[in-house]
CSV table of C-alpha atoms in Angstrom, one decimal:
chain,number,residue,atom,x,y,z
A,1,MET,CA,-3.0,11.4,-0.2
A,2,HIS,CA,-1.0,8.3,0.2
A,3,SER,CA,2.5,8.1,1.4
A,4,ARG,CA,5.4,8.8,-1.0
A,5,ALA,CA,8.6,6.9,-1.7
A,6,ALA,CA,10.6,9.4,0.5
A,7,ARG,CA,13.7,9.5,-1.7
A,8,PRO,CA,14.7,13.1,-1.0
A,9,VAL,CA,15.1,12.3,2.7
A,10,LEU,CA,18.2,10.1,1.9
A,11,ALA,CA,20.1,13.2,1.1
A,12,VAL,CA,18.9,14.7,4.3
A,13,VAL,CA,20.3,11.8,6.4
A,14,THR,CA,23.7,12.2,4.8
A,15,ALA,CA,23.9,15.9,5.3
A,16,VAL,CA,22.2,16.0,8.7
A,17,ALA,CA,24.4,13.3,10.1
A,18,THR,CA,27.0,16.1,10.6
A,19,GLY,CA,24.6,17.6,13.1
A,20,ALA,CA,22.5,20.1,11.2
A,21,LEU,CA,19.3,18.8,12.7
A,22,GLY,CA,20.8,18.4,16.1
A,23,LEU,CA,21.7,22.1,16.1
A,24,THR,CA,18.1,23.0,15.2
A,25,GLY,CA,16.9,26.0,17.2
A,26,CYS,CA,14.2,28.4,16.0
A,27,ALA,CA,16.3,31.5,16.2
A,28,ALA,CA,14.5,33.0,13.2
A,29,ALA,CA,11.0,32.4,14.6
A,30,PRO,CA,8.8,35.5,14.4
A,31,ASP,CA,7.9,35.7,18.1
A,32,PRO,CA,7.4,33.6,21.2
A,33,GLY,CA,3.6,33.5,20.7
A,34,THR,CA,3.8,32.0,17.2
A,35,VAL,CA,4.0,28.3,16.5
A,36,THR,CA,5.5,27.6,13.1
A,37,VAL,CA,4.5,24.6,11.0
A,38,LEU,CA,6.2,23.2,7.8
A,39,ASN,CA,3.8,21.1,5.8
A,40,SER,CA,2.7,20.3,2.2
A,41,ALA,CA,-0.7,21.9,2.3
A,42,THR,CA,-0.1,24.0,-0.8
A,43,ASP,CA,-3.6,23.6,-2.1
A,44,THR,CA,-5.5,26.7,-1.0
A,45,ALA,CA,-8.6,24.8,0.3
A,46,GLU,CA,-6.4,22.4,2.2
A,47,HIS,CA,-4.2,25.2,3.6
A,48,ASN,CA,-7.3,27.1,4.8
A,49,LYS,CA,-8.8,24.0,6.2
A,50,ASN,CA,-5.6,23.4,8.2
A,51,GLN,CA,-5.5,27.0,9.4
A,52,LYS,CA,-9.0,26.7,10.7
A,53,PHE,CA,-8.1,23.8,13.0
A,54,PHE,CA,-4.8,25.4,14.0
A,55,ASP,CA,-6.6,28.6,15.0
A,56,ARG,CA,-9.2,26.6,16.9
A,57,CYS,CA,-6.4,25.1,19.0
A,58,ALA,CA,-4.0,28.1,19.3
A,59,ARG,CA,-6.4,30.9,20.3
A,60,PRO,CA,-7.4,29.5,23.7
A,61,LEU,CA,-3.7,29.2,24.5
A,62,GLY,CA,-2.9,32.8,23.5
A,63,LEU,CA,-0.9,31.5,20.5
A,64,ARG,CA,-1.1,31.8,16.8
A,65,VAL,CA,0.0,29.3,14.2
A,66,GLU,CA,1.9,30.2,11.0
A,67,GLN,CA,2.0,27.6,8.2
A,68,LEU,CA,4.8,27.4,5.7
A,69,SER,CA,3.5,25.0,2.9
A,70,VAL,CA,5.7,23.6,0.1
A,71,PRO,CA,5.1,20.8,-2.4
A,72,ALA,CA,5.1,17.4,-0.8
A,73,ASP,CA,8.3,16.3,-2.5
A,74,GLN,CA,10.1,19.4,-1.3
A,75,VAL,CA,9.3,19.2,2.4
A,76,SER,CA,12.5,17.2,3.2
A,77,SER,CA,14.9,19.5,1.3
A,78,LYS,CA,13.2,22.5,2.8
A,79,ALA,CA,13.6,21.1,6.3
A,80,LEU,CA,17.3,20.5,5.7
A,81,ARG,CA,17.8,24.1,4.6
A,82,MET,CA,16.0,25.4,7.6
A,83,ALA,CA,18.0,23.1,9.9
A,84,SER,CA,21.3,24.5,8.5
A,85,SER,CA,20.2,28.0,9.1
A,86,HIS,CA,18.9,27.2,12.7
A,87,SER,CA,15.3,28.0,11.7
A,88,LEU,CA,13.5,24.8,11.8
A,89,PRO,CA,9.7,25.0,12.5
A,90,ASP,CA,8.1,24.1,15.8
A,91,ILE,CA,6.1,21.4,14.0
A,92,LEU,CA,7.4,19.5,11.1
A,93,GLU,CA,4.7,17.5,9.2
A,94,LEU,CA,6.2,14.6,7.3
A,95,ASP,CA,4.9,11.8,5.1
A,96,GLY,CA,4.8,8.7,7.3
A,97,SER,CA,7.3,7.0,5.1
A,98,GLU,CA,9.8,9.7,5.7
A,99,LEU,CA,9.8,9.6,9.4
A,100,PRO,CA,12.5,6.9,9.9
A,101,GLN,CA,15.1,8.8,8.0
A,102,PHE,CA,14.5,12.0,10.1
A,103,ALA,CA,14.3,10.1,13.3
A,104,LEU,CA,17.6,8.4,12.5
A,105,THR,CA,19.3,11.8,12.6
A,106,GLY,CA,18.4,12.4,16.2
A,107,GLY,CA,16.8,15.7,15.4
A,108,LEU,CA,13.3,14.9,16.4
A,109,ARG,CA,12.0,15.1,20.0
A,110,PRO,CA,10.4,11.8,21.3
A,111,LEU,CA,6.7,12.7,22.0
A,112,SER,CA,6.5,10.9,25.3
A,113,GLY,CA,8.8,13.5,26.9
A,114,LEU,CA,6.5,16.3,25.7
A,115,GLY,CA,3.3,14.8,27.1
A,116,VAL,CA,1.7,14.3,23.7
A,117,ALA,CA,-1.1,11.8,24.2
A,118,ALA,CA,-0.5,8.2,23.2
A,119,ALA,CA,-3.5,6.4,24.6
A,120,GLY,CA,-6.5,5.6,22.4
A,121,PHE,CA,-4.7,5.5,19.1
A,122,SER,CA,-4.9,2.6,16.7
A,123,ARG,CA,-1.9,0.3,16.6
A,124,SER,CA,-1.3,1.1,13.0
A,125,ALA,CA,-1.3,4.8,13.6
A,126,VAL,CA,1.2,4.5,16.4
A,127,SER,CA,3.4,2.4,14.1
A,128,LEU,CA,3.2,5.1,11.4
A,129,GLY,CA,4.6,7.7,13.8
A,130,SER,CA,7.3,5.4,15.4
A,131,TYR,CA,10.9,4.5,14.7
A,132,GLN,CA,12.6,1.6,16.5
A,133,GLY,CA,9.9,1.6,19.2
A,134,THR,CA,10.0,5.4,19.9
A,135,ARG,CA,7.1,7.6,19.0
A,136,TYR,CA,8.2,10.7,17.2
A,137,GLY,CA,5.1,11.6,15.2
A,138,VAL,CA,1.4,11.7,15.6
A,139,ALA,CA,-1.1,11.3,12.8
A,140,ARG,CA,-4.5,12.9,13.3
A,141,SER,CA,-5.9,10.9,10.4
A,142,ALA,CA,-4.8,8.1,8.1
A,143,ASN,CA,-5.8,6.6,4.8
A,144,SER,CA,-5.4,3.3,2.9
A,145,LEU,CA,-6.8,1.6,-0.1
A,146,ALA,CA,-10.1,-0.1,-0.8
A,147,LEU,CA,-12.1,-1.6,-3.7
A,148,TYR,CA,-14.3,0.9,-5.4
A,149,TYR,CA,-17.0,-0.4,-7.7
A,150,ASN,CA,-19.8,0.9,-9.9
A,151,PRO,CA,-23.0,-0.6,-8.4
A,152,ASP,CA,-24.9,-0.1,-11.6
A,153,LEU,CA,-22.5,-2.1,-13.7
A,154,LEU,CA,-22.3,-4.9,-11.1
A,155,ALA,CA,-26.1,-5.1,-10.9
A,156,LYS,CA,-26.3,-5.3,-14.7
A,157,ALA,CA,-23.8,-8.2,-14.7
A,158,GLY,CA,-25.6,-9.9,-11.8
A,159,VAL,CA,-22.6,-9.9,-9.5
A,160,GLU,CA,-21.7,-8.7,-6.0
A,161,PRO,CA,-18.5,-7.0,-4.9
A,162,PRO,CA,-15.9,-9.8,-4.7
A,163,ARG,CA,-14.5,-10.9,-1.3
A,164,THR,CA,-11.8,-13.3,-2.4
A,165,TRP,CA,-9.1,-13.5,-5.1
A,166,ALA,CA,-11.1,-16.2,-6.9
A,167,GLY,CA,-14.2,-14.0,-6.7
A,168,LEU,CA,-12.2,-11.0,-8.0
A,169,ARG,CA,-11.0,-12.9,-11.1
A,170,THR,CA,-14.5,-14.2,-11.8
A,171,THR,CA,-16.2,-10.9,-11.2
A,172,ALA,CA,-13.7,-8.9,-13.2
A,173,ARG,CA,-14.2,-11.3,-16.2
A,174,LYS,CA,-18.0,-10.9,-16.0
A,175,LEU,CA,-17.6,-7.1,-15.9
A,176,THR,CA,-15.3,-6.9,-18.9
A,177,GLY,CA,-16.7,-6.0,-22.3
A,178,GLY,CA,-17.9,-3.2,-24.5
A,179,GLY,CA,-14.8,-1.0,-23.8
A,180,THR,CA,-14.9,-1.6,-20.1
A,181,TYR,CA,-12.4,-3.5,-18.1
A,182,GLY,CA,-13.5,-5.3,-15.0
A,183,LEU,CA,-10.8,-3.9,-12.8
A,184,ALA,CA,-8.2,-1.1,-12.8
A,185,PHE,CA,-5.2,-0.6,-10.5
A,186,SER,CA,-1.8,1.2,-10.6
A,187,ALA,CA,1.2,-1.0,-11.4
A,188,GLY,CA,3.5,1.9,-12.3
A,189,PRO,CA,7.2,1.6,-11.5
A,190,ASP,CA,7.0,4.1,-8.6
A,191,ALA,CA,5.4,4.7,-5.2
A,192,ASP,CA,1.9,4.5,-6.5
A,193,GLY,CA,2.3,1.1,-8.0
A,194,VAL,CA,4.1,-0.3,-4.9
A,195,TYR,CA,1.4,1.1,-2.6
A,196,GLN,CA,-1.3,-0.6,-4.6
A,197,PHE,CA,0.6,-3.9,-4.8
A,198,LEU,CA,1.1,-4.1,-1.0
A,199,PRO,CA,-2.5,-5.1,0.0
A,200,PHE,CA,-2.2,-8.2,-2.2
A,201,PHE,CA,1.4,-8.9,-1.2
A,202,TRP,CA,0.7,-8.5,2.6
A,203,SER,CA,-2.7,-10.2,2.6
A,204,ALA,CA,-1.0,-13.3,1.0
A,205,GLY,CA,1.7,-13.4,3.7
A,206,GLY,CA,4.4,-11.5,1.8
A,207,ASP,CA,7.3,-10.2,3.8
A,208,GLU,CA,9.1,-6.9,2.9
A,209,ALA,CA,12.1,-8.0,4.9
A,210,ARG,CA,12.4,-11.2,2.8
A,211,LEU,CA,10.8,-10.6,-0.6
A,212,ASP,CA,11.3,-14.1,-1.9
A,213,GLY,CA,10.3,-15.9,1.3
A,214,GLY,CA,6.5,-15.8,1.7
A,215,GLY,CA,3.3,-15.4,-0.2
A,216,GLY,CA,4.5,-12.7,-2.4
A,217,ALA,CA,4.6,-14.9,-5.5
A,218,ALA,CA,0.9,-15.7,-5.2
A,219,ALA,CA,0.1,-11.9,-5.2
A,220,LEU,CA,2.2,-11.4,-8.3
A,221,GLY,CA,0.5,-14.4,-9.9
A,222,LEU,CA,-2.9,-12.9,-9.2
A,223,TRP,CA,-1.9,-9.6,-11.0
A,224,GLN,CA,-0.4,-11.7,-13.8
A,225,GLN,CA,-3.7,-13.7,-14.2
A,226,LEU,CA,-5.9,-10.6,-14.2
A,227,VAL,CA,-4.0,-9.1,-17.1
A,228,ALA,CA,-3.8,-12.5,-18.9
A,229,ASP,CA,-7.6,-12.8,-18.4
A,230,ARG,CA,-7.9,-9.4,-20.2
A,231,SER,CA,-10.1,-8.1,-17.4
A,232,VAL,CA,-7.3,-5.7,-16.5
A,233,SER,CA,-5.6,-3.5,-19.1
A,234,LYS,CA,-2.0,-4.1,-20.0
A,235,ALA,CA,-1.6,-0.3,-19.6
A,236,VAL,CA,-1.7,-0.6,-15.8
A,237,VAL,CA,2.1,-0.7,-15.9
A,238,ASN,CA,2.0,2.9,-16.9
A,239,TRP,CA,-0.8,4.2,-14.6
A,240,ASN,CA,-0.6,6.1,-11.4
A,241,GLN,CA,-3.5,6.3,-9.0
A,242,GLN,CA,-5.0,9.4,-10.7
A,243,ASP,CA,-4.9,7.6,-14.0
A,244,VAL,CA,-6.8,4.7,-12.4
A,245,ASN,CA,-9.5,7.0,-11.1
A,246,ASP,CA,-9.8,8.6,-14.6
A,247,GLN,CA,-10.5,5.2,-16.1
A,248,PHE,CA,-13.2,4.5,-13.5
A,249,VAL,CA,-14.9,7.9,-14.0
A,250,ALA,CA,-14.8,7.5,-17.7
A,251,GLY,CA,-16.6,4.1,-17.4
A,252,ARG,CA,-13.6,2.2,-18.8
A,253,ALA,CA,-13.2,0.2,-15.5
A,254,ALA,CA,-16.1,-1.2,-13.4
A,255,MET,CA,-13.9,-1.6,-10.3
A,256,MET,CA,-10.7,0.0,-9.1
A,257,ILE,CA,-8.2,-0.1,-6.3
A,258,ASN,CA,-7.9,3.4,-4.9
A,259,GLY,CA,-7.9,5.6,-1.8
A,260,PRO,CA,-10.2,8.1,-0.1
A,261,TRP,CA,-8.3,11.1,-1.7
A,262,GLN,CA,-10.4,10.3,-4.9
A,263,VAL,CA,-13.7,11.0,-3.1
A,264,PRO,CA,-14.0,14.7,-4.0
A,265,VAL,CA,-13.6,13.9,-7.7
A,266,LEU,CA,-16.0,11.0,-7.5
A,267,ALA,CA,-18.6,12.9,-5.5
A,268,ALA,CA,-18.6,15.6,-8.2
A,269,GLN,CA,-19.6,13.1,-10.9
A,270,GLN,CA,-23.2,13.2,-12.0
A,271,LYS,CA,-23.2,10.1,-14.1
A,272,THR,CA,-20.6,7.8,-12.4
A,273,LYS,CA,-22.1,5.8,-9.5
A,274,TRP,CA,-19.7,4.4,-6.9
A,275,ALA,CA,-19.5,2.5,-3.7
A,276,VAL,CA,-16.6,1.1,-1.6
A,277,ALA,CA,-15.8,-2.4,-0.4
A,278,THR,CA,-12.9,-4.0,1.4
A,279,ILE,CA,-10.0,-5.4,-0.7
A,280,PRO,CA,-10.5,-9.1,-1.6
A,281,VAL,CA,-8.3,-11.6,0.3
A,282,PRO,CA,-6.7,-14.8,-0.9
A,283,LYS,CA,-9.3,-17.0,0.9
A,284,ALA,CA,-12.6,-16.5,2.5
A,285,GLY,CA,-12.3,-15.5,6.2
A,286,GLY,CA,-8.9,-13.9,5.7
A,287,THR,CA,-8.0,-10.4,6.7
A,288,ALA,CA,-7.0,-7.7,4.2
A,289,VAL,CA,-3.7,-6.1,5.2
A,290,ALA,CA,-3.2,-2.8,3.4
A,291,PRO,CA,-0.6,0.0,3.8
A,292,ILE,CA,-1.4,2.9,6.1
A,293,GLY,CA,-0.8,6.2,4.5
A,294,GLY,CA,-0.8,9.8,5.7
A,295,THR,CA,1.3,12.4,7.4
A,296,VAL,CA,2.7,12.6,10.9
A,297,MET,CA,3.4,15.8,12.9
A,298,THR,CA,6.7,15.8,14.6
A,299,VAL,CA,8.5,18.3,17.0
A,300,PRO,CA,12.1,19.1,15.9
A,301,LYS,CA,14.5,19.5,18.8
A,302,SER,CA,14.9,23.1,19.8
A,303,ASP,CA,17.0,25.1,22.3
A,304,ALA,CA,13.8,26.7,23.4
A,305,PRO,CA,11.8,24.3,25.6
A,306,GLU,CA,8.9,26.6,25.8
A,307,ARG,CA,8.4,26.4,22.0
A,308,GLU,CA,8.5,22.6,22.2
A,309,ARG,CA,5.8,22.7,24.9
A,310,ASN,CA,3.6,25.0,22.9
A,311,ALA,CA,4.0,22.7,19.9
A,312,ALA,CA,3.0,19.8,22.0
A,313,LYS,CA,-0.1,21.6,23.3
A,314,ILE,CA,-1.2,22.3,19.7
A,315,LEU,CA,-0.7,18.6,18.8
A,316,ASN,CA,-2.7,17.4,21.8
A,317,CYS,CA,-5.6,19.7,20.8
A,318,LEU,CA,-5.5,18.8,17.1
A,319,ASN,CA,-5.8,15.1,18.2
A,320,SER,CA,-8.7,15.4,20.6
A,321,PRO,CA,-11.4,13.0,19.6
A,322,ALA,CA,-13.7,15.8,18.5
A,323,ASN,CA,-11.1,17.5,16.4
A,324,GLN,CA,-9.9,14.3,14.8
A,325,LEU,CA,-13.5,13.4,13.9
A,326,ALA,CA,-14.1,16.9,12.4
A,327,TRP,CA,-10.8,16.7,10.5
A,328,GLY,CA,-11.6,13.2,9.2
A,329,GLN,CA,-15.0,14.5,8.0
A,330,ALA,CA,-13.3,17.4,6.2
A,331,THR,CA,-10.6,15.3,4.5
A,332,ASN,CA,-12.4,11.9,3.9
A,333,ASN,CA,-9.6,10.3,6.0
A,334,VAL,CA,-10.0,8.0,9.0
A,335,PRO,CA,-9.3,9.4,12.5
A,336,THR,CA,-6.5,7.6,14.2
A,337,ARG,CA,-8.2,7.4,17.6
A,338,THR,CA,-10.2,4.2,17.6
A,339,ALA,CA,-13.2,5.8,19.2
A,340,ALA,CA,-13.2,8.7,16.7
A,341,ALA,CA,-12.8,6.2,13.9
A,342,ARG,CA,-15.9,4.3,15.0
A,343,SER,CA,-17.9,7.5,15.1
A,344,TYR,CA,-16.5,8.4,11.6
A,345,ALA,CA,-17.7,5.0,10.2
A,346,GLU,CA,-21.2,5.6,11.7
A,347,ARG,CA,-21.5,9.0,10.2
A,348,ASN,CA,-19.9,8.1,6.8
A,349,PRO,CA,-21.3,4.6,6.1
A,350,LYS,CA,-20.3,4.9,2.4
A,351,LEU,CA,-16.6,5.1,3.5
A,352,ALA,CA,-16.9,2.7,6.4
A,353,PRO,CA,-14.7,0.0,4.6
A,354,PHE,CA,-11.8,2.4,4.8
A,355,THR,CA,-12.2,2.5,8.6
A,356,GLU,CA,-12.1,-1.3,8.7
A,357,LEU,CA,-9.0,-1.4,6.4
A,358,VAL,CA,-7.1,1.3,8.3
A,359,ALA,CA,-7.6,-0.7,11.5
A,360,THR,CA,-5.5,-3.6,10.2
A,361,ALA,CA,-3.2,-1.5,8.0
A,362,ARG,CA,0.6,-1.6,8.3
A,363,SER,CA,3.3,0.9,8.1
A,364,ARG,CA,5.7,0.2,5.2
A,365,THR,CA,8.7,1.2,7.3
A,366,ALA,CA,7.8,-0.8,10.5
A,367,ARG,CA,10.0,-3.8,9.5
A,368,VAL,CA,12.6,-2.4,7.2
A,369,GLY,CA,12.9,1.2,8.5
A,370,THR,CA,15.2,3.4,6.5
A,371,ARG,CA,15.6,0.6,3.9
A,372,TRP,CA,12.1,1.0,2.6
A,373,PRO,CA,12.9,3.1,-0.5
A,374,VAL,CA,15.3,0.3,-1.7
A,375,VAL,CA,12.7,-2.4,-0.9
A,376,GLY,CA,9.9,-0.5,-2.6
A,377,ASP,CA,12.1,-0.1,-5.7
A,378,ALA,CA,12.8,-3.8,-5.7
A,379,LEU,CA,9.0,-4.6,-5.4
A,380,ALA,CA,8.2,-2.3,-8.3
A,381,GLY,CA,10.8,-4.0,-10.5
A,382,ALA,CA,9.2,-7.4,-9.6
A,383,PHE,CA,5.7,-6.6,-10.7
A,384,GLN,CA,6.8,-4.6,-13.7
A,385,SER,CA,8.9,-7.6,-14.8
A,386,VAL,CA,6.0,-10.1,-14.3
A,387,LEU,CA,3.3,-7.9,-16.0
A,388,THR,CA,5.4,-7.3,-19.0
A,389,GLY,CA,6.2,-11.0,-19.4
A,390,ARG,CA,9.9,-10.8,-18.7
A,391,SER,CA,9.9,-13.2,-15.8
A,392,SER,CA,7.8,-15.5,-13.6
A,393,PRO,CA,6.6,-14.4,-10.1
A,394,GLU,CA,9.2,-16.6,-8.4
A,395,GLN,CA,12.1,-15.3,-10.6
A,396,ALA,CA,11.0,-11.7,-10.1
A,397,LEU,CA,11.0,-12.0,-6.3
A,398,GLU,CA,14.4,-13.7,-6.2
A,399,ARG,CA,15.8,-10.9,-8.2
A,400,ALA,CA,14.0,-8.3,-6.1
A,401,GLN,CA,15.5,-9.8,-2.9
A,402,GLN,CA,19.0,-9.6,-4.4
A,403,GLN,CA,18.4,-6.0,-5.4
A,404,ALA,CA,17.1,-5.2,-1.9
A,405,SER,CA,20.0,-6.9,-0.2
A,406,ALA,CA,22.5,-5.1,-2.4
A,407,GLY,CA,21.0,-1.8,-1.5
A,408,LYS,CA,21.5,-2.2,2.3
């Protein structure tokens, strides 16, 4: 799934600044031959899928891996409680947007010192696992957003998947009618809405470090125009990404912005036809810049070097080209090694646009670091204000910048 807003981590930073993470240790670990992992794989199928790969890597090393899985929004608070009781796991899997807050505490081990491979990974993937130039986490796969479309509806309307913003408006209008909107996206006042706005914001030259100083107004203007054209429902201000997929599956939207986590649902549909294209850009020839999402595996500092070394061995194995490719196939996510990503695109041509988008994707925290939650909230306020007719794009971004600055 995509990355979350990472709010719970702010509490962690405050509490951990006293040294809770620095004390770490794995005193409560079951035995020296067990590598413990804290992650959010609470879904039984996902948990078992993970275990299969962990076992594949652990057995040749004479080790076993034990997963502790909690809901995604509880990973941070669980890690804090484990830190205070000196029982942090050997591997802590965090949402990419949460890594800066944990790295700030000094409780994570830089991966370079553990010999965790760095060569061959995409620049966007390295950025996702880094804080202030130091690599603390490794992502074995990543995801982003793309334009899904119903090829039957486009064929009936005599249109092709749009490549530019002008084309998006024209195509969406032609696809609208008979209870079907041309396009659906999430513009909810939360992480889902912000995640979906970023491809438009960044592709237009928007700057999260200076919200009112770039192409952001044009991106807001596009969303405003799409709703004004009535080719996008006014209800998008209340939709999360699952709601968007529901609209598409029900035939109430001919196109949608969404991620590869929707593939299992879409693939199970008998009636709904779907295909994927890259996200339209402001002008022909431009590059779509979308957010990179996913989790990163980190190694908390421990007073047992052998445990850290075992964790590093597991990470290196999980991120071999073959294992990354197999994991990507199993999860519909793009491998973060560039060679494995190319193989993935060849084997999964239907999802190849995601490979292209992930290659140019950006980490939300790369420029603003631990300030991202405040910046994300400010952006959400901006598009909500514009889409509900309370302010112009320019006014909304001026207010958003003031809000982001005040939240430093």
